[in-house]
Tab-separated table of C-alpha atoms and ligand atoms in Angstrom:
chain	number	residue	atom	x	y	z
A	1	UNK	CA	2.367	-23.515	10.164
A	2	UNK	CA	-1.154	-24.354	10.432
A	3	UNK	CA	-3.286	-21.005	9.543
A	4	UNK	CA	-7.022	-20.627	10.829
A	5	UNK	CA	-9.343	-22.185	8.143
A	6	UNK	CA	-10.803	-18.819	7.158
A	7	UNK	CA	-7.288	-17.277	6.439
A	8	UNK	CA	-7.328	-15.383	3.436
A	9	UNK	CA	-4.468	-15.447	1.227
A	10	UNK	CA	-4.645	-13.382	-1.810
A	11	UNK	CA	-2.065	-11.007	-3.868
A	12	UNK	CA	-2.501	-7.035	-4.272
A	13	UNK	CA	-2.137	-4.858	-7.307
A	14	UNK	CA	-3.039	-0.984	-8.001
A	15	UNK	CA	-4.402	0.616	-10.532
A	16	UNK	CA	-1.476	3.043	-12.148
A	17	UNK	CA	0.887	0.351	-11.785
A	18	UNK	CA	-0.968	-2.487	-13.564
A	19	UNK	CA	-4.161	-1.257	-15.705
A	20	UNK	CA	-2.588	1.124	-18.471
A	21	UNK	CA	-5.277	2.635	-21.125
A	22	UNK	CA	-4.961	5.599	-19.791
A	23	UNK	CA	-6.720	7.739	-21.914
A	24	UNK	CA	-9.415	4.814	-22.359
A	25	UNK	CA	-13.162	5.197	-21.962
A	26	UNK	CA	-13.691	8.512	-20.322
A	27	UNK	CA	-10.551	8.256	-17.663
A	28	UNK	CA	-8.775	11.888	-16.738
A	29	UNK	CA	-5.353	12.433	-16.492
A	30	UNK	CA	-3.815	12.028	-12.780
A	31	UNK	CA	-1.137	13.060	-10.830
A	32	UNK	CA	1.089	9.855	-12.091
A	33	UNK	CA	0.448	10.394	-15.745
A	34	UNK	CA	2.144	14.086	-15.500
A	35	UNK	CA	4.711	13.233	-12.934
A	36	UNK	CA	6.456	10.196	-15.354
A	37	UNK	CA	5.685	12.969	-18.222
A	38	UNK	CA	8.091	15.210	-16.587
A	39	UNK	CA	11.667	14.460	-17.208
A	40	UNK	CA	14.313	12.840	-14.848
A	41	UNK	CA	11.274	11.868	-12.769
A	42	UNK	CA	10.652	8.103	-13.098
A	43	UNK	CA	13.714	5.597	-14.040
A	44	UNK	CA	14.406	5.641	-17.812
A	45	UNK	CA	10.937	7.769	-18.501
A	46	UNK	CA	8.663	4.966	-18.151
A	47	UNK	CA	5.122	5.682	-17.260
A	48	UNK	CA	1.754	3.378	-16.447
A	49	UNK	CA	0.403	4.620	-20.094
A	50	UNK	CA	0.547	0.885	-21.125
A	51	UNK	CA	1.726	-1.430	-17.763
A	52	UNK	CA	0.492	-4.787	-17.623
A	53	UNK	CA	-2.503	-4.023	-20.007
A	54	UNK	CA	-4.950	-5.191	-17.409
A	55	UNK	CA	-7.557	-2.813	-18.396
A	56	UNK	CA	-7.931	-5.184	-21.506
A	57	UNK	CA	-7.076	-8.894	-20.043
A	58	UNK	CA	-8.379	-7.951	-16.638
A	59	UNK	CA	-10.395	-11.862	-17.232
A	60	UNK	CA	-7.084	-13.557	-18.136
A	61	UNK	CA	-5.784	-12.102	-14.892
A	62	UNK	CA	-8.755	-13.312	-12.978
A	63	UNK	CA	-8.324	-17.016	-14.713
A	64	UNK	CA	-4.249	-16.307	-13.380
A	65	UNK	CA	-5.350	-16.111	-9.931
A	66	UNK	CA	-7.961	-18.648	-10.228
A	67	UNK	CA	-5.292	-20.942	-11.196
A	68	UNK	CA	-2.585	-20.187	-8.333
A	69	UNK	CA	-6.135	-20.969	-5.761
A	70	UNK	CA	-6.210	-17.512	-4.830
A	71	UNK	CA	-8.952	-16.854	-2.240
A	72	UNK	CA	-8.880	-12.865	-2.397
A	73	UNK	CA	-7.381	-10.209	-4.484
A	74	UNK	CA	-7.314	-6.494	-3.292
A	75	UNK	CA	-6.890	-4.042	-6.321
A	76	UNK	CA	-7.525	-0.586	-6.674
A	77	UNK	CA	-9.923	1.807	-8.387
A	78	UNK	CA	-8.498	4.718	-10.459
A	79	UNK	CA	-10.341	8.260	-9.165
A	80	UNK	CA	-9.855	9.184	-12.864
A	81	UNK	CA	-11.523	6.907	-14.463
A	82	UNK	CA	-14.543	7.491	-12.301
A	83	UNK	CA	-14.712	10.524	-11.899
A	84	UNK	CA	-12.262	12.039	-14.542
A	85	UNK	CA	-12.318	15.981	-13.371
A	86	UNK	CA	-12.087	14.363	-10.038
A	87	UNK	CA	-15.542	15.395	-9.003
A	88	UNK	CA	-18.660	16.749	-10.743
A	89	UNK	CA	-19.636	14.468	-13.574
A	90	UNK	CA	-19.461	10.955	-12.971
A	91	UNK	CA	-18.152	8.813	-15.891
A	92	UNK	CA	-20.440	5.688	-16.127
A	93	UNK	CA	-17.281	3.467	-18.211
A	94	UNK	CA	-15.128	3.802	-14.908
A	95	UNK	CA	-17.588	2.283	-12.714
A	96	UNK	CA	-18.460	-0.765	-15.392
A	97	UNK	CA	-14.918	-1.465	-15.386
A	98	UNK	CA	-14.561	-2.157	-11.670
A	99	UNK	CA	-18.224	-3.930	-11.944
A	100	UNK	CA	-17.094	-6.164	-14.708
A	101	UNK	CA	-13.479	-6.526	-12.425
A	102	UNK	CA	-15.265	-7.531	-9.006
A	103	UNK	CA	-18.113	-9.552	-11.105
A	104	UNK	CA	-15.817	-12.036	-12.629
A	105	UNK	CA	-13.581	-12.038	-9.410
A	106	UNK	CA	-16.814	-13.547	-7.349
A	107	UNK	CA	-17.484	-15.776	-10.528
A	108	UNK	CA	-14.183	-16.861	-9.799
A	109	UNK	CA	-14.633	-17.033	-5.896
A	110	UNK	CA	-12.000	-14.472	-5.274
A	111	UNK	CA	-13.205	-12.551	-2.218
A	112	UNK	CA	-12.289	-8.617	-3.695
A	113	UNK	CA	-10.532	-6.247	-1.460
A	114	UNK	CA	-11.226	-2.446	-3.172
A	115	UNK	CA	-8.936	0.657	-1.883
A	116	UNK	CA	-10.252	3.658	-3.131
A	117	UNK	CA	-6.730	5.816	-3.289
A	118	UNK	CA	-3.934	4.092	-4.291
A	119	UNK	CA	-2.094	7.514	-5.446
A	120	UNK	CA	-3.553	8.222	-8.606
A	121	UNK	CA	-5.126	11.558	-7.981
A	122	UNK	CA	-7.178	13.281	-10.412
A	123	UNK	CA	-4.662	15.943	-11.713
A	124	UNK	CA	-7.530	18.470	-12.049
A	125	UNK	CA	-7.817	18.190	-8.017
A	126	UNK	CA	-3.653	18.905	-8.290
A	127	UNK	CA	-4.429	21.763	-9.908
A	128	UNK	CA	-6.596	23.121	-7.147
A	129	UNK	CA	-3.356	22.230	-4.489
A	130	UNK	CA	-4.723	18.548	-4.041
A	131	UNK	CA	-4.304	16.867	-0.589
A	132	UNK	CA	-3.714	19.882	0.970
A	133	UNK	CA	-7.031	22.102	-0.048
A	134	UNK	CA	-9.756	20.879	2.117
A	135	UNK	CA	-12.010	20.879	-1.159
A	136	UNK	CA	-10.205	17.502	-1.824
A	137	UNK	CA	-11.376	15.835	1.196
A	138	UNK	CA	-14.900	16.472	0.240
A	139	UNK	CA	-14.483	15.133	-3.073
A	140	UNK	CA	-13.036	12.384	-1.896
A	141	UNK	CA	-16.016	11.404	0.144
A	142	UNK	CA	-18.159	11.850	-3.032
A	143	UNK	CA	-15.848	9.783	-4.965
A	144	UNK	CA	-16.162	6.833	-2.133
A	145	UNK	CA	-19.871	7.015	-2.489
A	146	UNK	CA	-20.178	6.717	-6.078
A	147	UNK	CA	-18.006	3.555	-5.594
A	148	UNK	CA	-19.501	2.117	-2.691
A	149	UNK	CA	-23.460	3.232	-4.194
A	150	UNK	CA	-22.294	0.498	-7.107
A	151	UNK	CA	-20.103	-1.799	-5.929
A	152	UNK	CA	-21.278	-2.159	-2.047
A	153	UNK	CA	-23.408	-4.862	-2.232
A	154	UNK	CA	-20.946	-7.056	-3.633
A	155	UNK	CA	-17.621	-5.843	-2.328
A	156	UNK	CA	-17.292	-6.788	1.653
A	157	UNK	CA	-13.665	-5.581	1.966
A	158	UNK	CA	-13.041	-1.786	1.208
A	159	UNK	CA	-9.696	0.043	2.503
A	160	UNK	CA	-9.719	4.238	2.209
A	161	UNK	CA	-6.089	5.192	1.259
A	162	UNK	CA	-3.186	2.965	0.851
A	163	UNK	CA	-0.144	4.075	2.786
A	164	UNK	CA	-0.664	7.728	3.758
A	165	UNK	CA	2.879	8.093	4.639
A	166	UNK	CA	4.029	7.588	1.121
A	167	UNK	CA	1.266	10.169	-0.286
A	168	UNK	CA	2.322	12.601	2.275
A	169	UNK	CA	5.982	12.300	2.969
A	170	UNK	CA	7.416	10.366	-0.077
A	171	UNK	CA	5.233	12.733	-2.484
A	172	UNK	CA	5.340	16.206	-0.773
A	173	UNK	CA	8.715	16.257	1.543
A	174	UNK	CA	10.920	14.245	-0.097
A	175	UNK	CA	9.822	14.825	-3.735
A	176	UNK	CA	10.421	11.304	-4.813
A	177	UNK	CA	6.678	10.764	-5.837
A	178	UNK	CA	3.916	12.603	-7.907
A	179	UNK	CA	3.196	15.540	-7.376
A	180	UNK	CA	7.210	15.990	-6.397
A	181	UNK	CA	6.894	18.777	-3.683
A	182	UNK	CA	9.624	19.302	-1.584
A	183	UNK	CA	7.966	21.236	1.354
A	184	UNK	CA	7.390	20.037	5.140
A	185	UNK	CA	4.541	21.839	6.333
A	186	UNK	CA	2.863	21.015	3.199
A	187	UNK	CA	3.441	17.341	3.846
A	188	UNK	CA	2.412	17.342	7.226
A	189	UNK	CA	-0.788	19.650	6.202
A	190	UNK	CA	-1.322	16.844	3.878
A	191	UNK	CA	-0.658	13.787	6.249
A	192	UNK	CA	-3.209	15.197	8.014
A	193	UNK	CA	-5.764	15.840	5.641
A	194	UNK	CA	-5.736	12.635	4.186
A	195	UNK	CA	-6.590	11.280	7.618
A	196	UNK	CA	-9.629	13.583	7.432
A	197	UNK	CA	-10.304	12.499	4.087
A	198	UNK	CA	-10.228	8.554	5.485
A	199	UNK	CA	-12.797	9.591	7.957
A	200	UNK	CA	-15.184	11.133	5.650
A	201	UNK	CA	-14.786	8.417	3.551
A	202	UNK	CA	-15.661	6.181	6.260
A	203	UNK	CA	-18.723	7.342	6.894
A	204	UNK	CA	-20.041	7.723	3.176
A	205	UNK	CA	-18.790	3.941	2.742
A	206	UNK	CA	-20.997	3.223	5.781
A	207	UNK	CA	-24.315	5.514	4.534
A	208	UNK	CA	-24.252	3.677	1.362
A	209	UNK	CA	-23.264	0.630	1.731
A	210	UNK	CA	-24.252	-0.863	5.180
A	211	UNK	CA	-22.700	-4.912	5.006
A	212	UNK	CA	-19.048	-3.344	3.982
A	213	UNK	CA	-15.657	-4.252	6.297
A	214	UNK	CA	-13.912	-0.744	6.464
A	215	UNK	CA	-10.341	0.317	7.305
A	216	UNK	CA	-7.408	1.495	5.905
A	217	UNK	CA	-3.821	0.532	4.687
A	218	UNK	CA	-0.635	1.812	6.410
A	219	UNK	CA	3.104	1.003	5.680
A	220	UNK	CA	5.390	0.383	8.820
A	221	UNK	CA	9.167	0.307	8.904
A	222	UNK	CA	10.714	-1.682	11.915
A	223	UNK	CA	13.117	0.830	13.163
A	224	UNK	CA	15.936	-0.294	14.766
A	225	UNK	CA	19.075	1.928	16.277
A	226	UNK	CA	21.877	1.545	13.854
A	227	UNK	CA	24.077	1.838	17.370
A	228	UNK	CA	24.327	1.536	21.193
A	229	UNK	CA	25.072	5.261	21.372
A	230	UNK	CA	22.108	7.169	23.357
A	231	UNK	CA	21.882	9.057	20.356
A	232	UNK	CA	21.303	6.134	17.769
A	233	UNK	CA	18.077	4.770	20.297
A	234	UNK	CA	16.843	8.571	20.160
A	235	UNK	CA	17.383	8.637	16.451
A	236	UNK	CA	15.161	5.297	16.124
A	237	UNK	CA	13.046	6.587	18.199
A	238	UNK	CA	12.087	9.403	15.616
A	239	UNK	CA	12.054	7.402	12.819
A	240	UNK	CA	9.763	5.254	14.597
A	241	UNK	CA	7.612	8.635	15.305
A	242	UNK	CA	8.061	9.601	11.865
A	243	UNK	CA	7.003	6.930	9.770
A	244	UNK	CA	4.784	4.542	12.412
A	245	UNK	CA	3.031	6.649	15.020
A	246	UNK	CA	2.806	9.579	13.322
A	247	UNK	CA	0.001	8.066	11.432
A	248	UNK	CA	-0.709	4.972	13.855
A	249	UNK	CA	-1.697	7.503	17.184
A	250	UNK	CA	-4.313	9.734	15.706
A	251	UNK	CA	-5.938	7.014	13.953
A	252	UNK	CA	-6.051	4.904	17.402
A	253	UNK	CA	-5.356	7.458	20.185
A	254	UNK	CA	-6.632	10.574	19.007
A	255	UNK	CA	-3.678	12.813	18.856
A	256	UNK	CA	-0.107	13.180	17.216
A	257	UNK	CA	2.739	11.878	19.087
A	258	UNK	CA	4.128	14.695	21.074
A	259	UNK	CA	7.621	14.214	20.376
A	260	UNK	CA	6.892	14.276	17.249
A	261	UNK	CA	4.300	17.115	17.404
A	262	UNK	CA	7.647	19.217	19.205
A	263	UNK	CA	10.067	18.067	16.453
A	264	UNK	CA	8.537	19.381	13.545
A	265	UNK	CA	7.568	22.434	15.580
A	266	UNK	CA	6.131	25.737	12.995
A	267	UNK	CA	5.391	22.433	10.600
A	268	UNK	CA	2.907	20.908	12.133
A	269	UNK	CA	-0.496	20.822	10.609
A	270	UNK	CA	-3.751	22.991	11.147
A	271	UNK	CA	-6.243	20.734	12.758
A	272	UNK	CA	-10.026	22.216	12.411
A	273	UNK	CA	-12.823	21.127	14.891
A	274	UNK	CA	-14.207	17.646	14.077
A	275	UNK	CA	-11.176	16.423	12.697
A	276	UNK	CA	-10.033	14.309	15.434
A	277	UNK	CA	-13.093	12.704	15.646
A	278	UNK	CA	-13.402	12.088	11.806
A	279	UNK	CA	-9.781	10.655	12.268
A	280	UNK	CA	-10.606	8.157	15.294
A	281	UNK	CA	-13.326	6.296	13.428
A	282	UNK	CA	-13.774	3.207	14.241
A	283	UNK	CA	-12.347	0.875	11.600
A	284	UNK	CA	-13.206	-2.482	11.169
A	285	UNK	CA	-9.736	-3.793	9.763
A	286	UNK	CA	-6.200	-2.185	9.263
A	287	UNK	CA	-4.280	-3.465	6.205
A	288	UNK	CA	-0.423	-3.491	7.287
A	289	UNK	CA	2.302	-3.380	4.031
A	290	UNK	CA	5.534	-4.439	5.983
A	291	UNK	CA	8.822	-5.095	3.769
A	292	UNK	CA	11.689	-4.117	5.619
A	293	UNK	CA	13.526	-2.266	8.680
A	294	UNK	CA	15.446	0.371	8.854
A	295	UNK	CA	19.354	0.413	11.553
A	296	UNK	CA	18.443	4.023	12.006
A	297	UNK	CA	21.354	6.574	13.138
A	298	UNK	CA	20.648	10.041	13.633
A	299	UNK	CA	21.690	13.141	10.475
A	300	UNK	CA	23.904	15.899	11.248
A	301	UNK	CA	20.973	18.506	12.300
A	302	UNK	CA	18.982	16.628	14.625
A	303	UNK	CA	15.956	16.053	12.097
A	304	UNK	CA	17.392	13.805	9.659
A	305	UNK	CA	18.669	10.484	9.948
A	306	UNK	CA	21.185	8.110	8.329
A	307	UNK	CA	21.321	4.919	7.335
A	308	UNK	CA	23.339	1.889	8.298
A	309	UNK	CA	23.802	-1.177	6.412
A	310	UNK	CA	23.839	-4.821	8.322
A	311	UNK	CA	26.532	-6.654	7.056
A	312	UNK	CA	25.311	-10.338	7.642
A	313	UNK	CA	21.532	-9.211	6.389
A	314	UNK	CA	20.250	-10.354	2.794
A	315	UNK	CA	18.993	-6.941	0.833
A	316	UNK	CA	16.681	-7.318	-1.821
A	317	UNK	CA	16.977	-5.391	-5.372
A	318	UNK	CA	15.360	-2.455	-3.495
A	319	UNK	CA	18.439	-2.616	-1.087
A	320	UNK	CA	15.812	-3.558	1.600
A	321	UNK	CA	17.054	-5.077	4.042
A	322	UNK	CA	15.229	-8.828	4.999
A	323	UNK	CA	14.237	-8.724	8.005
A	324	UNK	CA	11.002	-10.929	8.882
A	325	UNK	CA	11.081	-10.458	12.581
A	326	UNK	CA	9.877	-6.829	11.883
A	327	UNK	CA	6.541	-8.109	10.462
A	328	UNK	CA	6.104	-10.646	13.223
A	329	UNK	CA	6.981	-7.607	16.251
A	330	UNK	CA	4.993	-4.848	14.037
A	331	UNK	CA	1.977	-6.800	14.124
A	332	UNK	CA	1.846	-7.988	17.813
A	333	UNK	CA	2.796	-4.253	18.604
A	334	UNK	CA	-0.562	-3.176	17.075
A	335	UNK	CA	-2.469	-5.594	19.082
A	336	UNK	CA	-0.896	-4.561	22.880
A	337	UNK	CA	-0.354	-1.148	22.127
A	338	UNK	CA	-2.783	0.202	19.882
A	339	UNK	CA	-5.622	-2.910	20.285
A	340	UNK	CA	-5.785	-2.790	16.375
A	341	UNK	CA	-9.017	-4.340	15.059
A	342	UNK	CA	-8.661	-7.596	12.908
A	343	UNK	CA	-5.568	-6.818	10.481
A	344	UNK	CA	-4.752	-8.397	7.026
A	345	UNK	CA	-0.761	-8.222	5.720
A	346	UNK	CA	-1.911	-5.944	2.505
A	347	UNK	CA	1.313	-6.089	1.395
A	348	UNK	CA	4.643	-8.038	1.759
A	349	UNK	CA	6.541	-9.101	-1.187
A	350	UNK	CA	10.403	-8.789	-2.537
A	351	UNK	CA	11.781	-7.715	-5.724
A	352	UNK	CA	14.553	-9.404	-7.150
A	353	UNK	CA	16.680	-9.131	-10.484
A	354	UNK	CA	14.653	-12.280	-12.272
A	355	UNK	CA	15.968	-13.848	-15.088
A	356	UNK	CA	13.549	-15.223	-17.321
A	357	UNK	CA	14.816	-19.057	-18.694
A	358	UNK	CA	13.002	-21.469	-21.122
A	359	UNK	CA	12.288	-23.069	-18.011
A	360	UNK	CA	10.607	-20.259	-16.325
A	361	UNK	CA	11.832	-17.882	-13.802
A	362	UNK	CA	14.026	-19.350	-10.648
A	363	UNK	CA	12.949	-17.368	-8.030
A	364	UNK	CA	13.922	-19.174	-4.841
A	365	UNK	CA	14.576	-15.694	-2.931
A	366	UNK	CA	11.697	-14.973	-3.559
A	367	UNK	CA	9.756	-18.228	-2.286
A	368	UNK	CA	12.211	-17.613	0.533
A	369	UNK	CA	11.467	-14.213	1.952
A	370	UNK	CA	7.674	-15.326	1.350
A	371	UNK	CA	8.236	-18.167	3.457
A	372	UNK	CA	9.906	-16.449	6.491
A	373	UNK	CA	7.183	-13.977	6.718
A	374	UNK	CA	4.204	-16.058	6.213
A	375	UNK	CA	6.492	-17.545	9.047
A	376	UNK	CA	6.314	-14.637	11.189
A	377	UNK	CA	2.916	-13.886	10.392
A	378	UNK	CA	2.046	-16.945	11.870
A	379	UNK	CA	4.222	-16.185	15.006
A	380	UNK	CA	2.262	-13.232	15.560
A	381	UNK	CA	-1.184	-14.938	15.728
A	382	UNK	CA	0.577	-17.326	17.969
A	383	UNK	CA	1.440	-14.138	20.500
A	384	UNK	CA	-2.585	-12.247	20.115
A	385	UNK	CA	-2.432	-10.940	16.835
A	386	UNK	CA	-5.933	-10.820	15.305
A	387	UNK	CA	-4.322	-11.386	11.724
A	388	UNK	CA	-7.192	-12.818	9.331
A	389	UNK	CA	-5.141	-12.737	5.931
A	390	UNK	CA	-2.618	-11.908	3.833
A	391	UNK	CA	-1.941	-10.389	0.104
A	392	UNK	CA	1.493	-10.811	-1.660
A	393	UNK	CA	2.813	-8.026	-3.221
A	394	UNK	CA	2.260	-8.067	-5.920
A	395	UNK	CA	0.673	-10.491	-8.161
A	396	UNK	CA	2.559	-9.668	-11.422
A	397	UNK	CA	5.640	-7.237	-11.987
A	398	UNK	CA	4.420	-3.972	-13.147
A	399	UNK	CA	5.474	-0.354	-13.111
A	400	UNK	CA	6.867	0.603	-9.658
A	401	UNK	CA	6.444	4.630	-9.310
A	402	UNK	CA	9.701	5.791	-9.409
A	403	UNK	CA	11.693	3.140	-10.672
A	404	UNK	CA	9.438	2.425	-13.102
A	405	UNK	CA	9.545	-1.178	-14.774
A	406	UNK	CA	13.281	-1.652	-13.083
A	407	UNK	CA	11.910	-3.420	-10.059
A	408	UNK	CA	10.226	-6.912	-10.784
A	409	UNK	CA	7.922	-7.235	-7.369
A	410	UNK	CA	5.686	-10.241	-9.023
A	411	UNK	CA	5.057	-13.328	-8.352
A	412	UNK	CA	4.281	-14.132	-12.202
A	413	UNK	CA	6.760	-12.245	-14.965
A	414	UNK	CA	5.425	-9.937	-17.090
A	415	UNK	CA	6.870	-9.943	-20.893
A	416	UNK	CA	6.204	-6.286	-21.699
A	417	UNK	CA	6.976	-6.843	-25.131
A	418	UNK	CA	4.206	-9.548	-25.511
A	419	UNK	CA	2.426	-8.887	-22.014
A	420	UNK	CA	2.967	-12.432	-21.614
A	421	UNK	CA	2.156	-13.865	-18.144
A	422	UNK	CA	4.860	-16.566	-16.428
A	423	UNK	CA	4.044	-17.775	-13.399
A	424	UNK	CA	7.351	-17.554	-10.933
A	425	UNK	CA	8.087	-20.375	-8.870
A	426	UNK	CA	7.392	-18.211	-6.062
A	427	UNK	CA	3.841	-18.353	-7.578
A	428	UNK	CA	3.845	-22.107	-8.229
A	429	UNK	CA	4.817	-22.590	-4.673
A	430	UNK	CA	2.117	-19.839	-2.907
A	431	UNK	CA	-0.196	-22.218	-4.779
A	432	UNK	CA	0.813	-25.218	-3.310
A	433	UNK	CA	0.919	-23.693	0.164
A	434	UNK	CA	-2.577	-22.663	-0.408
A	435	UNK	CA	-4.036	-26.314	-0.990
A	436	UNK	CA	-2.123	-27.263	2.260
A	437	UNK	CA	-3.595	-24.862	3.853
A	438	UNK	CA	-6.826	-25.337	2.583
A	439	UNK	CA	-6.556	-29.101	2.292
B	1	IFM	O1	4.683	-0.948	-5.401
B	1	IFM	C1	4.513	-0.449	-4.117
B	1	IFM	C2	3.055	-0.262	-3.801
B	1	IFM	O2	2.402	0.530	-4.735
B	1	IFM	C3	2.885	0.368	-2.442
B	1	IFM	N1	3.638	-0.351	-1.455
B	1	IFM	C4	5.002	-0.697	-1.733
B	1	IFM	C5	5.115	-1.358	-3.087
B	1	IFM	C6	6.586	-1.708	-3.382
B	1	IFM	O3	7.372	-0.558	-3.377
């Protein structure tokens, strides 16, 4: 495995689930800090309020990655904290933050990759119905502005939203996330708004901030049927419509998927004029988070589906199954069907039950699952795919949304008690791969 020269390998974080001081320097309450507020919400009541602490040893993070030879980092900025009523006045503290973040990342040569919504909506915008008034779209192009007017001529990489499918389904049909709706033609209003939203936020990016890389970040499930009824390839299918094209055609086609567009029927969104267009900007990357596949079997009413587990598969603490080829197939898929501009893995990681031992934490499964899908990353280069880098998920544990600090997805251990920082031997091993590489 012999990567191109200019590969990128780097780790990815986000801002609710690492920085904590939530109430620090100006910052507004968002949709997260209410959601883990409210009880039987988030595993055990946890909540970002404190994380990782990276707000305060944000350089002690940047002197982490510097030592694993980390060559970018993608992180994101909190809406909140810049603009903490989620538009109007603009809280100067926010912004020096991310300045003093992205300044001591290039001290550090760590190329920065910045995504401007990873879920932490202002909860003032909530209050106003969020993702689904079209107000929000508007601010949201404000918001990108303010970030790119102060942080474009240093930032090159800049992604919009990071996996609309999880702010849109996950959050508003299926409840699981903040805000916890439960309402389909609210989700689907809201899928497509926030494709809207990426749009507008593509173009102020590009007014104010002409040198940037643009895209934006979308999670893919492999679906696979869970059977060799006709039913079960129908059924995966769906799911394939539901959580990959649903998002993938507009963006590179310029409509919804038909099938789709007939399943959900009286759900489907309002579209106004322009918004196709605004959708099918170009994009200069797509960031692809891959981590498993689903054996996909169709539910008792024809809308649902169920689940099936693989009996010889290895399932990570997430009880996701491992399943590598997914990443390797996803990505070539992109290139022949959907001739995806240059893409970067923004996410792929595991979490496992680590067990933290004077000597450090043995995390061969980890190492393992990395392996096998920088593995099929490769093989998908080898078949077209224009893949120019890659980001573990995630650099340290940290507080993961609903299960709160349950799941450990980090390559380093994070002591809560002491905010101690132990590098895995996943980490210790992504080092060494990256002097091969670079060697
Ligand atoms: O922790 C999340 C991240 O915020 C978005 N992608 C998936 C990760 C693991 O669940």
């Amino acid at each position: 495995m012999r990567f191109p020269r200019d590969f990128l390998w780097g780790a990815a974080t986000s801002s609710y689930q690492i920085e904590g001081a939530v109430q620090e320097d100006g910052r507004g309450p968002s949709i997260w800090d209410i959601f883990c507020a409210t009880p039987g919400k988030v595993y055990g009541g946890h909540s970002g309020a404190i994380a990782c602490d990276h707000y305060h040893r944000y350089a002690e993070d940047i002197a982490l990655m510097q030592s694993l030879g980390l060559q970018a980092y993608r992180f994101s900025v909190a809406w909140p904290r810049i603009f903490p009523q989620g538009r109007g006045k603009l809280n100067p503290a926010g912004l020096s933050f991310y300045e003093r973040l992205v300044d001591g990342l290039l001290a550090a040569n760590i190329a920065p990759l910045l995504t401007l919504y990873h879920w932490d909506l202002p909860q003032a915008l909530q209050d106003q119905g969020g993702w689904a008034n079209r107000d929000t779209l508007m601010a949201f192009a404000d918001y990108a502005d303010a970030v790119a007017r102060r942080l474009g001529d240093r930032v090159k990489l800049w992604a919009t939203h990071n996996e609309p499918w999880c702010i849109a389904i996950l959050s508003h049909a299926l409840g699981k996330h903040a805000p916890g709706k439960t309402d389909w033609k609210l989700a689907l209003q809201v899928s497509h708004n926030l494709l809207v939203s990426h749009g507008l936020a593509l173009d102020a990016l590009r007014a104010s901030a002409s040198a940037i890389q643009a895209g934006i970040v979308l999670n893919f499930t492999w679906a696979t049927p869970g059977g060799d009824r006709q039913e079960d390839e129908e059924a995966a299918q769906r799911y394939d419509g539901f959580f990959n094209r649903w998002f993938l055609d507009p963006l590179f086609k310029g409509s919804y998927p038909q099938d789709m567009w007939d399943i959900y029927g009286a759900r489907v969104p309002r579209i106004e004029a322009d918004d196709m267009a605004l959708i099918q900007r170009p994009m200069d990357f797509l960031g692809v988070n891959y981590y498993t596949r689903e054996l996909v079997r169709p539910g008792q009413d024809g809308f649902s589906f169920r689940f099936e587990r693989n009996p010889k598969a290895e399932y990570t603490a997430m009880n996701w199954e491992v399943y590598p080829q997914g990443l390797e197939d996803m990505l070539v898929r992109l290139h022949e069907d959907y001739s995806a501009p240059p893409l970067y893995v923004t996410e792929n990681g595991a979490a496992f039950d680590d067990v933290l031992t004077p000597g450090g934490v043995r995390d061969a499964r980890r190492r393992a699952y990395l392996e096998a899908h920088f593995q099929a990353a490769y093989n998908a280069m080898q078949r077209g795919a224009p893949l120019r880098g890659y980001f573990v998920w995630s650099l340290l544990d940290n507080f993961e949304w609903a299960e709160g600090y349950a799941k450990r997805f980090g390559i380093v251990y994070v002591d809560y008690k002491t905010q101690k920082r132990i590098p895995k031997d996943s980490a210790l091993w992504y080092r060494d791969f990256i002097a091969q590489q670079r060697a």
